[in-house]
Each structure stands twice: as C-alpha cells, then as structure tokens.
Amino acid sequence: MDFEVVEQVARLDGWLGEGGVVVLSGAGLSTDSGIPDYRGPSGSARRNTPMTYQTFTGDPVARRRYWARSHLGWRTIGRAAPNDGHRAVARWQERGLLHGLITQNVDGLHQAAGARDVVELHGNLARITCLDCGGLSGRADLEHRLTAANPDFSAVASAVNADGDVELDDAELDGFAVVDCLSCGGTLKPDVVYFGETVPADRVSRAFELVAGARTLLVLGSSLTVMSGRRFVLRAVKQGVRVAIVNRGVTRGEPYADLLIDAPLGVVLPNLARETETYRLLRQ
C-alpha cells in the first residue's frame, strides 16, 4: 500500500475500533473468491446483462436458457470459498465491532466465513423457491435433479457472472430439460432478486434500521451504481452517519463519502483486522 492508503486505513481503523459499524458489501468483496463482479474498475458494466424477472417469468425459452447457464455457473459459485475479506468482516463481528451486516451478494460467503444475522438484500443462490406454491428447497437437491434430467449436457462456460449466470453459446443449450417443483409442479426460481424485481420490504426496512443505529456505514466492494445499495448511503448521510467506502475503481458514492479508499479489498481488509486487534489491546 502507498503512504496515502496507509493513512486512510489508519483513519478507518480508528472508526472501526469505536464499534457501531454497519457493513454494506457488494460484488467486489467476492472477486478474490473467483466470482466476478458486475463492473470492472472503470465502472463500466460487463458484457452480459443479468436476467430480469419479467423475462424469466414470461419467456419459457429464456427460462430454459437461464437454467442451463445457471446449472453450469453453480459449479463455480457453489464451490467458492470465503476470502480474507469475508473472514476479516466475520472477525469484526465476533469482536463486537459491527452493528450490522448487509450484503448485495447472493453467494452466501459471509455466512461461510462465520458471519451471523446477515441481511441478504438480494437473496441467496443456494436456495430455490417455487413461484406457484412458495416452497423453498436447497440448491444441491435441484442440481442433482438437473444433472439426472440432462445426462448428456456437456457444455462448458466461457465466463461466470456474479449472479451465477454464465456466458454460453445458444447452440450448446439445445435439448436442456428444466425440472419443476416436486410439491406442485410449479415454476422454480433461485431465491434471489432479479433486475426488475422488488427487494422484499422487510429486508429494506431492517437495513434502514441498522443504518440508523450506526456510527459508521462501511461500504465494501460496491460501485453503488444502482439505487438498491446507494439508498443506504443516502440515508446514512441524511441521518448524520459517517460513510467510508473501500472499493477498487469508480463508485457513485464518492460525493457522499467521508473516507474513500481506492485499493484492493484483499489488501486493505486483512490489514484492518490486524490493526483493529492491536488497537483494542492498547485500550485495555
């Protein structure tokens, strides 16, 4: 880290040591786990547009394409392991420094690292919901069923997206069979919020409550391009909660940030975890 970043990390470390921190994490936190984010450091969207709720529910052909691609993508998402950033956040929570943890990610890696009471704004790819009966089931069970229904499916993904979708030529999707709900025969969907779908009100309300009770809102790995995450920064500013952002590259939160660190999370967060422990020992 250069000297400016070292100074910024030291300042953030002091805020973290005071406690009362609410973390809002985005896709950039999971890139070191092998899951790409939606945007590169330039802030430009990657080539593939994420699936929309309207397309998934209204177009059976598009839904079949999605499940074929997602079936491949789960091989990456399902095997991903928490990185040093996820583990650092879990340690902060264990030490009582966090007031809350909100994530825009759907990979479940915060929980895999040991974090608790995570507000998953956009859901979790490891859960499957039925759009007809509302039943929930595990992704592992669905993957076994999809594999059995498509024994000759041998396509290879060229790239995986943050939502578990992949880039795949349409020619490789021919003949892919989608399975239905075992309880009612209804349409299955990952228990995640697609573009064009509304985040459940109880999750938004809980996130606003956490922000209102925070000393610091710490944004990790989010460009804050969409209002789904940026609204919590705007609420923090309105309520006098200071805002710190650690993100690689462009972020739309810059005008609202009291502290902005443009540096790799895999470098900054483990250093924060170590510095915070030293800080706490010196205060005892």
PDB file of C-alpha atoms in Angstrom:
ATOM      1  CA  MET A   1       0.000   0.000   0.000  1.00  0.00           C
ATOM      2  CA  ASP A   2       1.220   3.518  -0.753  1.00  0.00           C
ATOM      3  CA  PHE A   3       1.541   6.118   2.014  1.00  0.00           C
ATOM      4  CA  GLU A   4      -1.802   7.797   1.295  1.00  0.00           C
ATOM      5  CA  VAL A   5      -3.662   4.494   1.507  1.00  0.00           C
ATOM      6  CA  VAL A   6      -1.801   3.595   4.722  1.00  0.00           C
ATOM      7  CA  GLU A   7      -3.000   6.856   6.269  1.00  0.00           C
ATOM      8  CA  GLN A   8      -6.563   6.236   5.091  1.00  0.00           C
ATOM      9  CA  VAL A   9      -6.541   2.704   6.501  1.00  0.00           C
ATOM     10  CA  ALA A  10      -5.301   4.031   9.842  1.00  0.00           C
ATOM     11  CA  ARG A  11      -8.159   6.527   9.927  1.00  0.00           C
ATOM     12  CA  LEU A  12     -10.712   3.855   9.091  1.00  0.00           C
ATOM     13  CA  ASP A  13      -9.153   1.602  11.695  1.00  0.00           C
ATOM     14  CA  GLY A  14      -9.907   4.206  14.339  1.00  0.00           C
ATOM     15  CA  TRP A  15     -13.546   4.337  13.276  1.00  0.00           C
ATOM     16  CA  LEU A  16     -13.766   0.558  13.285  1.00  0.00           C
ATOM     17  CA  GLY A  17     -12.258   0.412  16.752  1.00  0.00           C
ATOM     18  CA  GLU A  18     -15.076   2.634  18.051  1.00  0.00           C
ATOM     19  CA  GLY A  19     -17.601  -0.024  17.073  1.00  0.00           C
ATOM     20  CA  GLY A  20     -21.113   0.618  15.793  1.00  0.00           C
ATOM     21  CA  VAL A  21     -20.118  -0.152  12.198  1.00  0.00           C
ATOM     22  CA  VAL A  22     -22.630  -1.362   9.629  1.00  0.00           C
ATOM     23  CA  VAL A  23     -21.052  -3.094   6.640  1.00  0.00           C
ATOM     24  CA  LEU A  24     -22.697  -2.931   3.226  1.00  0.00           C
ATOM     25  CA  SER A  25     -20.907  -5.362   0.913  1.00  0.00           C
ATOM     26  CA  GLY A  26     -21.059  -5.709  -2.851  1.00  0.00           C
ATOM     27  CA  ALA A  27     -19.746  -8.000  -5.562  1.00  0.00           C
ATOM     28  CA  GLY A  28     -16.230  -6.590  -5.326  1.00  0.00           C
ATOM     29  CA  LEU A  29     -15.782  -8.340  -1.990  1.00  0.00           C
ATOM     30  CA  SER A  30     -16.152 -11.761  -3.640  1.00  0.00           C
ATOM     31  CA  THR A  31     -13.831 -11.321  -6.627  1.00  0.00           C
ATOM     32  CA  ASP A  32     -10.906 -12.821  -4.686  1.00  0.00           C
ATOM     33  CA  SER A  33     -13.076 -15.930  -4.264  1.00  0.00           C
ATOM     34  CA  GLY A  34     -13.237 -16.342  -8.028  1.00  0.00           C
ATOM     35  CA  ILE A  35     -16.651 -14.723  -8.533  1.00  0.00           C
ATOM     36  CA  PRO A  36     -16.512 -11.788 -10.969  1.00  0.00           C
ATOM     37  CA  ASP A  37     -18.265  -8.528 -10.143  1.00  0.00           C
ATOM     38  CA  TYR A  38     -20.763  -6.816 -12.435  1.00  0.00           C
ATOM     39  CA  ARG A  39     -18.416  -3.963 -13.306  1.00  0.00           C
ATOM     40  CA  GLY A  40     -14.681  -3.599 -13.708  1.00  0.00           C
ATOM     41  CA  PRO A  41     -12.621  -0.878 -12.002  1.00  0.00           C
ATOM     42  CA  SER A  42     -13.717   1.583 -14.701  1.00  0.00           C
ATOM     43  CA  GLY A  43     -17.323   1.265 -13.556  1.00  0.00           C
ATOM     44  CA  SER A  44     -18.459   0.041 -16.979  1.00  0.00           C
ATOM     45  CA  ALA A  45     -20.934  -2.825 -16.989  1.00  0.00           C
ATOM     46  CA  ARG A  46     -19.629  -6.186 -18.132  1.00  0.00           C
ATOM     47  CA  ARG A  47     -20.958  -7.571 -21.391  1.00  0.00           C
ATOM     48  CA  ASN A  48     -23.820  -9.761 -20.201  1.00  0.00           C
ATOM     49  CA  THR A  49     -26.983  -8.181 -18.841  1.00  0.00           C
ATOM     50  CA  PRO A  50     -28.352 -10.048 -15.780  1.00  0.00           C
ATOM     51  CA  MET A  51     -31.619 -11.936 -16.086  1.00  0.00           C
ATOM     52  CA  THR A  52     -34.730  -9.845 -15.412  1.00  0.00           C
ATOM     53  CA  TYR A  53     -37.755 -11.084 -13.510  1.00  0.00           C
ATOM     54  CA  GLN A  54     -40.061 -10.209 -16.406  1.00  0.00           C
ATOM     55  CA  THR A  55     -38.046 -12.283 -18.881  1.00  0.00           C
ATOM     56  CA  PHE A  56     -37.680 -15.245 -16.519  1.00  0.00           C
ATOM     57  CA  THR A  57     -41.412 -15.476 -15.779  1.00  0.00           C
ATOM     58  CA  GLY A  58     -42.709 -14.534 -19.222  1.00  0.00           C
ATOM     59  CA  ASP A  59     -40.461 -16.402 -21.648  1.00  0.00           C
ATOM     60  CA  PRO A  60     -40.168 -20.206 -21.262  1.00  0.00           C
ATOM     61  CA  VAL A  61     -37.320 -20.373 -23.782  1.00  0.00           C
ATOM     62  CA  ALA A  62     -35.340 -17.706 -21.933  1.00  0.00           C
ATOM     63  CA  ARG A  63     -36.055 -19.523 -18.667  1.00  0.00           C
ATOM     64  CA  ARG A  64     -34.652 -22.769 -20.108  1.00  0.00           C
ATOM     65  CA  ARG A  65     -31.566 -20.895 -21.305  1.00  0.00           C
ATOM     66  CA  TYR A  66     -31.136 -19.387 -17.864  1.00  0.00           C
ATOM     67  CA  TRP A  67     -31.340 -22.710 -16.034  1.00  0.00           C
ATOM     68  CA  ALA A  68     -28.818 -24.312 -18.401  1.00  0.00           C
ATOM     69  CA  ARG A  69     -26.369 -21.454 -17.854  1.00  0.00           C
ATOM     70  CA  SER A  70     -27.032 -21.282 -14.120  1.00  0.00           C
ATOM     71  CA  HIS A  71     -26.541 -25.052 -13.821  1.00  0.00           C
ATOM     72  CA  LEU A  72     -23.018 -24.543 -15.146  1.00  0.00           C
ATOM     73  CA  GLY A  73     -22.426 -21.396 -13.119  1.00  0.00           C
ATOM     74  CA  TRP A  74     -23.279 -23.128  -9.859  1.00  0.00           C
ATOM     75  CA  ARG A  75     -20.188 -25.294 -10.297  1.00  0.00           C
ATOM     76  CA  THR A  76     -18.189 -22.115  -9.643  1.00  0.00           C
ATOM     77  CA  ILE A  77     -20.477 -20.348  -7.161  1.00  0.00           C
ATOM     78  CA  GLY A  78     -21.217 -23.473  -5.131  1.00  0.00           C
ATOM     79  CA  ARG A  79     -17.547 -24.322  -4.717  1.00  0.00           C
ATOM     80  CA  ALA A  80     -16.371 -20.773  -3.947  1.00  0.00           C
ATOM     81  CA  ALA A  81     -14.728 -20.302  -0.552  1.00  0.00           C
ATOM     82  CA  PRO A  82     -14.616 -17.180   1.625  1.00  0.00           C
ATOM     83  CA  ASN A  83     -11.580 -14.970   1.094  1.00  0.00           C
ATOM     84  CA  ASP A  84      -9.578 -12.839   3.542  1.00  0.00           C
ATOM     85  CA  GLY A  85     -12.100 -10.015   3.212  1.00  0.00           C
ATOM     86  CA  HIS A  86     -15.047 -12.181   4.264  1.00  0.00           C
ATOM     87  CA  ARG A  87     -13.020 -13.579   7.156  1.00  0.00           C
ATOM     88  CA  ALA A  88     -11.998 -10.088   8.287  1.00  0.00           C
ATOM     89  CA  VAL A  89     -15.642  -8.965   8.427  1.00  0.00           C
ATOM     90  CA  ALA A  90     -16.588 -12.087  10.393  1.00  0.00           C
ATOM     91  CA  ARG A  91     -13.801 -11.351  12.903  1.00  0.00           C
ATOM     92  CA  TRP A  92     -15.020  -7.781  13.351  1.00  0.00           C
ATOM     93  CA  GLN A  93     -18.480  -9.119  14.117  1.00  0.00           C
ATOM     94  CA  GLU A  94     -17.078 -11.671  16.558  1.00  0.00           C
ATOM     95  CA  ARG A  95     -15.225  -8.884  18.391  1.00  0.00           C
ATOM     96  CA  GLY A  96     -18.384  -6.810  18.746  1.00  0.00           C
ATOM     97  CA  LEU A  97     -17.339  -4.049  16.356  1.00  0.00           C
ATOM     98  CA  LEU A  98     -20.266  -4.450  13.960  1.00  0.00           C
ATOM     99  CA  HIS A  99     -23.760  -3.125  14.484  1.00  0.00           C
ATOM    100  CA  GLY A 100     -24.959  -4.975  11.402  1.00  0.00           C
ATOM    101  CA  LEU A 101     -24.047  -6.641   8.120  1.00  0.00           C
ATOM    102  CA  ILE A 102     -25.918  -6.045   4.866  1.00  0.00           C
ATOM    103  CA  THR A 103     -24.902  -7.658   1.596  1.00  0.00           C
ATOM    104  CA  GLN A 104     -25.946  -7.201  -2.003  1.00  0.00           C
ATOM    105  CA  ASN A 105     -24.258 -10.521  -2.834  1.00  0.00           C
ATOM    106  CA  VAL A 106     -26.084 -13.806  -3.386  1.00  0.00           C
ATOM    107  CA  ASP A 107     -23.147 -16.168  -2.820  1.00  0.00           C
ATOM    108  CA  GLY A 108     -23.510 -16.851   0.924  1.00  0.00           C
ATOM    109  CA  LEU A 109     -19.787 -16.328   1.529  1.00  0.00           C
ATOM    110  CA  HIS A 110     -20.257 -14.057   4.546  1.00  0.00           C
ATOM    111  CA  GLN A 111     -22.042 -16.888   6.358  1.00  0.00           C
ATOM    112  CA  ALA A 112     -19.477 -19.414   5.160  1.00  0.00           C
ATOM    113  CA  ALA A 113     -16.806 -17.243   6.801  1.00  0.00           C
ATOM    114  CA  GLY A 114     -18.701 -17.345  10.108  1.00  0.00           C
ATOM    115  CA  ALA A 115     -20.787 -14.168   9.978  1.00  0.00           C
ATOM    116  CA  ARG A 116     -24.255 -14.193  11.546  1.00  0.00           C
ATOM    117  CA  ASP A 117     -27.521 -12.304  11.063  1.00  0.00           C
ATOM    118  CA  VAL A 118     -26.626 -11.209   7.539  1.00  0.00           C
ATOM    119  CA  VAL A 119     -29.285  -9.152   5.772  1.00  0.00           C
ATOM    120  CA  GLU A 120     -29.216 -10.651   2.271  1.00  0.00           C
ATOM    121  CA  LEU A 121     -30.834  -7.887   0.235  1.00  0.00           C
ATOM    122  CA  HIS A 122     -30.903  -9.883  -2.972  1.00  0.00           C
ATOM    123  CA  GLY A 123     -31.356 -13.379  -1.554  1.00  0.00           C
ATOM    124  CA  ASN A 124     -29.112 -16.426  -1.888  1.00  0.00           C
ATOM    125  CA  LEU A 125     -28.409 -18.693  -4.858  1.00  0.00           C
ATOM    126  CA  ALA A 126     -28.207 -21.697  -2.519  1.00  0.00           C
ATOM    127  CA  ARG A 127     -31.989 -21.550  -2.026  1.00  0.00           C
ATOM    128  CA  ILE A 128     -34.658 -22.365  -4.594  1.00  0.00           C
ATOM    129  CA  THR A 129     -38.225 -21.090  -4.430  1.00  0.00           C
ATOM    130  CA  CYS A 130     -41.369 -22.183  -6.249  1.00  0.00           C
ATOM    131  CA  LEU A 131     -43.242 -19.278  -7.846  1.00  0.00           C
ATOM    132  CA  ASP A 132     -46.521 -21.172  -7.534  1.00  0.00           C
ATOM    133  CA  CYS A 133     -46.618 -22.679  -4.043  1.00  0.00           C
ATOM    134  CA  GLY A 134     -43.867 -20.640  -2.393  1.00  0.00           C
ATOM    135  CA  GLY A 135     -41.970 -23.700  -1.199  1.00  0.00           C
ATOM    136  CA  LEU A 136     -38.243 -23.437  -0.508  1.00  0.00           C
ATOM    137  CA  SER A 137     -35.650 -26.110  -1.203  1.00  0.00           C
ATOM    138  CA  GLY A 138     -31.880 -26.441  -1.341  1.00  0.00           C
ATOM    139  CA  ARG A 139     -29.793 -25.835  -4.436  1.00  0.00           C
ATOM    140  CA  ALA A 140     -27.918 -29.132  -4.036  1.00  0.00           C
ATOM    141  CA  ASP A 141     -31.136 -31.102  -4.475  1.00  0.00           C
ATOM    142  CA  LEU A 142     -32.014 -29.159  -7.605  1.00  0.00           C
ATOM    143  CA  GLU A 143     -28.548 -29.680  -9.071  1.00  0.00           C
ATOM    144  CA  HIS A 144     -28.892 -33.457  -8.636  1.00  0.00           C
ATOM    145  CA  ARG A 145     -32.252 -33.349 -10.425  1.00  0.00           C
ATOM    146  CA  LEU A 146     -30.939 -31.199 -13.287  1.00  0.00           C
ATOM    147  CA  THR A 147     -27.943 -33.482 -13.736  1.00  0.00           C
ATOM    148  CA  ALA A 148     -30.207 -36.544 -13.854  1.00  0.00           C
ATOM    149  CA  ALA A 149     -32.553 -34.866 -16.341  1.00  0.00           C
ATOM    150  CA  ASN A 150     -29.670 -33.855 -18.615  1.00  0.00           C
ATOM    151  CA  PRO A 151     -27.161 -36.741 -18.619  1.00  0.00           C
ATOM    152  CA  ASP A 152     -25.638 -35.700 -21.966  1.00  0.00           C
ATOM    153  CA  PHE A 153     -25.286 -31.976 -21.211  1.00  0.00           C
ATOM    154  CA  SER A 154     -21.578 -31.280 -21.607  1.00  0.00           C
ATOM    155  CA  ALA A 155     -21.404 -27.544 -22.341  1.00  0.00           C
ATOM    156  CA  VAL A 156     -18.515 -25.534 -20.951  1.00  0.00           C
ATOM    157  CA  ALA A 157     -18.978 -21.952 -19.748  1.00  0.00           C
ATOM    158  CA  SER A 158     -16.653 -19.280 -21.092  1.00  0.00           C
ATOM    159  CA  ALA A 159     -17.245 -16.907 -18.145  1.00  0.00           C
ATOM    160  CA  VAL A 160     -19.255 -16.781 -14.912  1.00  0.00           C
ATOM    161  CA  ASN A 161     -21.165 -13.727 -13.702  1.00  0.00           C
ATOM    162  CA  ALA A 162     -21.722 -12.542 -10.136  1.00  0.00           C
ATOM    163  CA  ASP A 163     -25.330 -13.801 -10.180  1.00  0.00           C
ATOM    164  CA  GLY A 164     -24.257 -17.341 -11.105  1.00  0.00           C
ATOM    165  CA  ASP A 165     -25.255 -16.970 -14.755  1.00  0.00           C
ATOM    166  CA  VAL A 166     -22.639 -17.791 -17.404  1.00  0.00           C
ATOM    167  CA  GLU A 167     -21.756 -16.868 -20.959  1.00  0.00           C
ATOM    168  CA  LEU A 168     -22.667 -19.730 -23.274  1.00  0.00           C
ATOM    169  CA  ASP A 169     -23.438 -20.133 -26.968  1.00  0.00           C
ATOM    170  CA  ASP A 170     -27.113 -20.845 -27.667  1.00  0.00           C
ATOM    171  CA  ALA A 171     -26.131 -23.843 -29.782  1.00  0.00           C
ATOM    172  CA  GLU A 172     -24.947 -25.599 -26.623  1.00  0.00           C
ATOM    173  CA  LEU A 173     -28.333 -25.183 -24.926  1.00  0.00           C
ATOM    174  CA  ASP A 174     -30.369 -27.341 -27.312  1.00  0.00           C
ATOM    175  CA  GLY A 175     -32.279 -30.057 -25.546  1.00  0.00           C
ATOM    176  CA  PHE A 176     -31.644 -28.882 -21.994  1.00  0.00           C
ATOM    177  CA  ALA A 177     -34.526 -30.021 -19.759  1.00  0.00           C
ATOM    178  CA  VAL A 178     -35.843 -27.855 -16.924  1.00  0.00           C
ATOM    179  CA  VAL A 179     -37.328 -29.525 -13.835  1.00  0.00           C
ATOM    180  CA  ASP A 180     -40.374 -28.326 -11.896  1.00  0.00           C
ATOM    181  CA  CYS A 181     -41.404 -28.131  -8.255  1.00  0.00           C
ATOM    182  CA  LEU A 182     -41.701 -31.567  -6.665  1.00  0.00           C
ATOM    183  CA  SER A 183     -44.604 -30.410  -4.477  1.00  0.00           C
ATOM    184  CA  CYS A 184     -46.892 -28.731  -7.013  1.00  0.00           C
ATOM    185  CA  GLY A 185     -45.258 -28.938 -10.436  1.00  0.00           C
ATOM    186  CA  GLY A 186     -44.800 -25.170 -10.467  1.00  0.00           C
ATOM    187  CA  THR A 187     -42.002 -22.997 -11.796  1.00  0.00           C
ATOM    188  CA  LEU A 188     -38.749 -22.990  -9.857  1.00  0.00           C
ATOM    189  CA  LYS A 189     -36.546 -19.922  -9.481  1.00  0.00           C
ATOM    190  CA  PRO A 190     -33.407 -19.172  -7.464  1.00  0.00           C
ATOM    191  CA  ASP A 191     -34.390 -17.349  -4.271  1.00  0.00           C
ATOM    192  CA  VAL A 192     -32.721 -14.169  -5.480  1.00  0.00           C
ATOM    193  CA  VAL A 193     -33.959 -10.754  -6.554  1.00  0.00           C
ATOM    194  CA  TYR A 194     -33.642 -10.337 -10.316  1.00  0.00           C
ATOM    195  CA  PHE A 195     -33.352  -6.991 -12.058  1.00  0.00           C
ATOM    196  CA  GLY A 196     -36.863  -5.578 -12.313  1.00  0.00           C
ATOM    197  CA  GLU A 197     -37.941  -7.381  -9.144  1.00  0.00           C
ATOM    198  CA  THR A 198     -38.545  -5.581  -5.859  1.00  0.00           C
ATOM    199  CA  VAL A 199     -36.379  -6.284  -2.815  1.00  0.00           C
ATOM    200  CA  PRO A 200     -38.689  -7.574  -0.053  1.00  0.00           C
ATOM    201  CA  ALA A 201     -39.828  -4.700   2.149  1.00  0.00           C
ATOM    202  CA  ASP A 202     -38.811  -6.391   5.407  1.00  0.00           C
ATOM    203  CA  ARG A 203     -35.187  -6.638   4.260  1.00  0.00           C
ATOM    204  CA  VAL A 204     -35.085  -2.994   3.228  1.00  0.00           C
ATOM    205  CA  SER A 205     -36.684  -1.929   6.500  1.00  0.00           C
ATOM    206  CA  ARG A 206     -34.204  -3.962   8.547  1.00  0.00           C
ATOM    207  CA  ALA A 207     -31.280  -2.482   6.613  1.00  0.00           C
ATOM    208  CA  PHE A 208     -32.541   1.065   7.193  1.00  0.00           C
ATOM    209  CA  GLU A 209     -32.876   0.304  10.912  1.00  0.00           C
ATOM    210  CA  LEU A 210     -29.276  -0.877  11.062  1.00  0.00           C
ATOM    211  CA  VAL A 211     -28.013   2.230   9.263  1.00  0.00           C
ATOM    212  CA  ALA A 212     -29.989   4.485  11.589  1.00  0.00           C
ATOM    213  CA  GLY A 213     -28.268   2.945  14.612  1.00  0.00           C
ATOM    214  CA  ALA A 214     -24.744   3.032  13.190  1.00  0.00           C
ATOM    215  CA  ARG A 215     -21.750   5.258  13.859  1.00  0.00           C
ATOM    216  CA  THR A 216     -20.213   4.343  10.508  1.00  0.00           C
ATOM    217  CA  LEU A 217     -21.580   2.845   7.309  1.00  0.00           C
ATOM    218  CA  LEU A 218     -18.703   0.946   5.710  1.00  0.00           C
ATOM    219  CA  VAL A 219     -19.242   0.073   2.038  1.00  0.00           C
ATOM    220  CA  LEU A 220     -17.048  -2.772   0.787  1.00  0.00           C
ATOM    221  CA  GLY A 221     -16.669  -3.619  -2.887  1.00  0.00           C
ATOM    222  CA  SER A 222     -19.683  -1.834  -4.340  1.00  0.00           C
ATOM    223  CA  SER A 223     -19.766   0.728  -7.128  1.00  0.00           C
ATOM    224  CA  LEU A 224     -23.156   1.866  -5.729  1.00  0.00           C
ATOM    225  CA  THR A 225     -24.334   2.252  -9.305  1.00  0.00           C
ATOM    226  CA  VAL A 226     -27.850   1.015  -8.609  1.00  0.00           C
ATOM    227  CA  MET A 227     -30.185   2.509  -6.032  1.00  0.00           C
ATOM    228  CA  SER A 228     -30.568  -0.866  -4.286  1.00  0.00           C
ATOM    229  CA  GLY A 229     -27.331  -0.150  -2.400  1.00  0.00           C
ATOM    230  CA  ARG A 230     -26.882   3.594  -2.835  1.00  0.00           C
ATOM    231  CA  ARG A 231     -30.082   4.394  -0.942  1.00  0.00           C
ATOM    232  CA  PHE A 232     -28.430   3.255   2.293  1.00  0.00           C
ATOM    233  CA  VAL A 233     -25.557   5.659   1.727  1.00  0.00           C
ATOM    234  CA  LEU A 234     -28.049   8.460   1.097  1.00  0.00           C
ATOM    235  CA  ARG A 235     -29.936   7.555   4.279  1.00  0.00           C
ATOM    236  CA  ALA A 236     -26.697   7.496   6.274  1.00  0.00           C
ATOM    237  CA  VAL A 237     -25.774  10.975   5.067  1.00  0.00           C
ATOM    238  CA  LYS A 238     -29.264  12.275   5.868  1.00  0.00           C
ATOM    239  CA  GLN A 239     -29.054  10.907   9.397  1.00  0.00           C
ATOM    240  CA  GLY A 240     -25.531  12.125  10.096  1.00  0.00           C
ATOM    241  CA  VAL A 241     -23.881   8.696   9.935  1.00  0.00           C
ATOM    242  CA  ARG A 242     -20.375   8.918   8.501  1.00  0.00           C
ATOM    243  CA  VAL A 243     -19.686   6.925   5.343  1.00  0.00           C
ATOM    244  CA  ALA A 244     -16.488   5.066   4.456  1.00  0.00           C
ATOM    245  CA  ILE A 245     -16.040   3.271   1.140  1.00  0.00           C
ATOM    246  CA  VAL A 246     -13.380   0.713   0.228  1.00  0.00           C
ATOM    247  CA  ASN A 247     -13.695  -0.122  -3.456  1.00  0.00           C
ATOM    248  CA  ARG A 248     -11.432  -0.731  -6.402  1.00  0.00           C
ATOM    249  CA  GLY A 249     -12.221   1.871  -9.048  1.00  0.00           C
ATOM    250  CA  VAL A 250     -15.200   4.119  -9.716  1.00  0.00           C
ATOM    251  CA  THR A 251     -18.036   4.464  -7.205  1.00  0.00           C
ATOM    252  CA  ARG A 252     -21.122   6.658  -7.312  1.00  0.00           C
ATOM    253  CA  GLY A 253     -20.837   7.020  -3.552  1.00  0.00           C
ATOM    254  CA  GLU A 254     -17.803   9.303  -3.789  1.00  0.00           C
ATOM    255  CA  PRO A 255     -19.756  12.596  -3.296  1.00  0.00           C
ATOM    256  CA  TYR A 256     -21.184  11.244  -0.020  1.00  0.00           C
ATOM    257  CA  ALA A 257     -18.091   9.560   1.432  1.00  0.00           C
ATOM    258  CA  ASP A 258     -16.248  10.924   4.453  1.00  0.00           C
ATOM    259  CA  LEU A 259     -13.478   8.487   3.555  1.00  0.00           C
ATOM    260  CA  LEU A 260     -12.840   6.779   0.214  1.00  0.00           C
ATOM    261  CA  ILE A 261     -10.121   4.143  -0.164  1.00  0.00           C
ATOM    262  CA  ASP A 262      -9.427   3.055  -3.736  1.00  0.00           C
ATOM    263  CA  ALA A 263      -7.399  -0.084  -3.146  1.00  0.00           C
ATOM    264  CA  PRO A 264      -7.800  -3.893  -3.343  1.00  0.00           C
ATOM    265  CA  LEU A 265     -10.049  -5.198  -0.583  1.00  0.00           C
ATOM    266  CA  GLY A 266      -7.855  -8.272  -0.256  1.00  0.00           C
ATOM    267  CA  VAL A 267      -5.055  -5.983   0.902  1.00  0.00           C
ATOM    268  CA  VAL A 268      -6.969  -3.409   2.949  1.00  0.00           C
ATOM    269  CA  LEU A 269      -9.323  -5.597   4.972  1.00  0.00           C
ATOM    270  CA  PRO A 270      -6.843  -8.110   6.432  1.00  0.00           C
ATOM    271  CA  ASN A 271      -4.659  -5.155   7.471  1.00  0.00           C
ATOM    272  CA  LEU A 272      -7.654  -3.545   9.139  1.00  0.00           C
ATOM    273  CA  ALA A 273      -8.383  -6.751  11.010  1.00  0.00           C
ATOM    274  CA  ARG A 274      -4.843  -6.884  12.394  1.00  0.00           C
ATOM    275  CA  GLU A 275      -4.668  -3.170  13.212  1.00  0.00           C
ATOM    276  CA  THR A 276      -8.021  -3.233  14.967  1.00  0.00           C
ATOM    277  CA  GLU A 277      -6.930  -6.070  17.227  1.00  0.00           C
ATOM    278  CA  THR A 278      -3.807  -4.089  18.191  1.00  0.00           C
ATOM    279  CA  TYR A 279      -5.959  -1.006  18.781  1.00  0.00           C
ATOM    280  CA  ARG A 280      -8.251  -2.913  21.135  1.00  0.00           C
ATOM    281  CA  LEU A 281      -5.340  -4.418  23.099  1.00  0.00           C
ATOM    282  CA  LEU A 282      -3.798  -0.974  23.624  1.00  0.00           C
ATOM    283  CA  ARG A 283      -7.076   0.360  25.016  1.00  0.00           C
ATOM    284  CA  GLN A 284      -7.404  -2.436  27.595  1.00  0.00           C
TER     285      GLN A 284
END
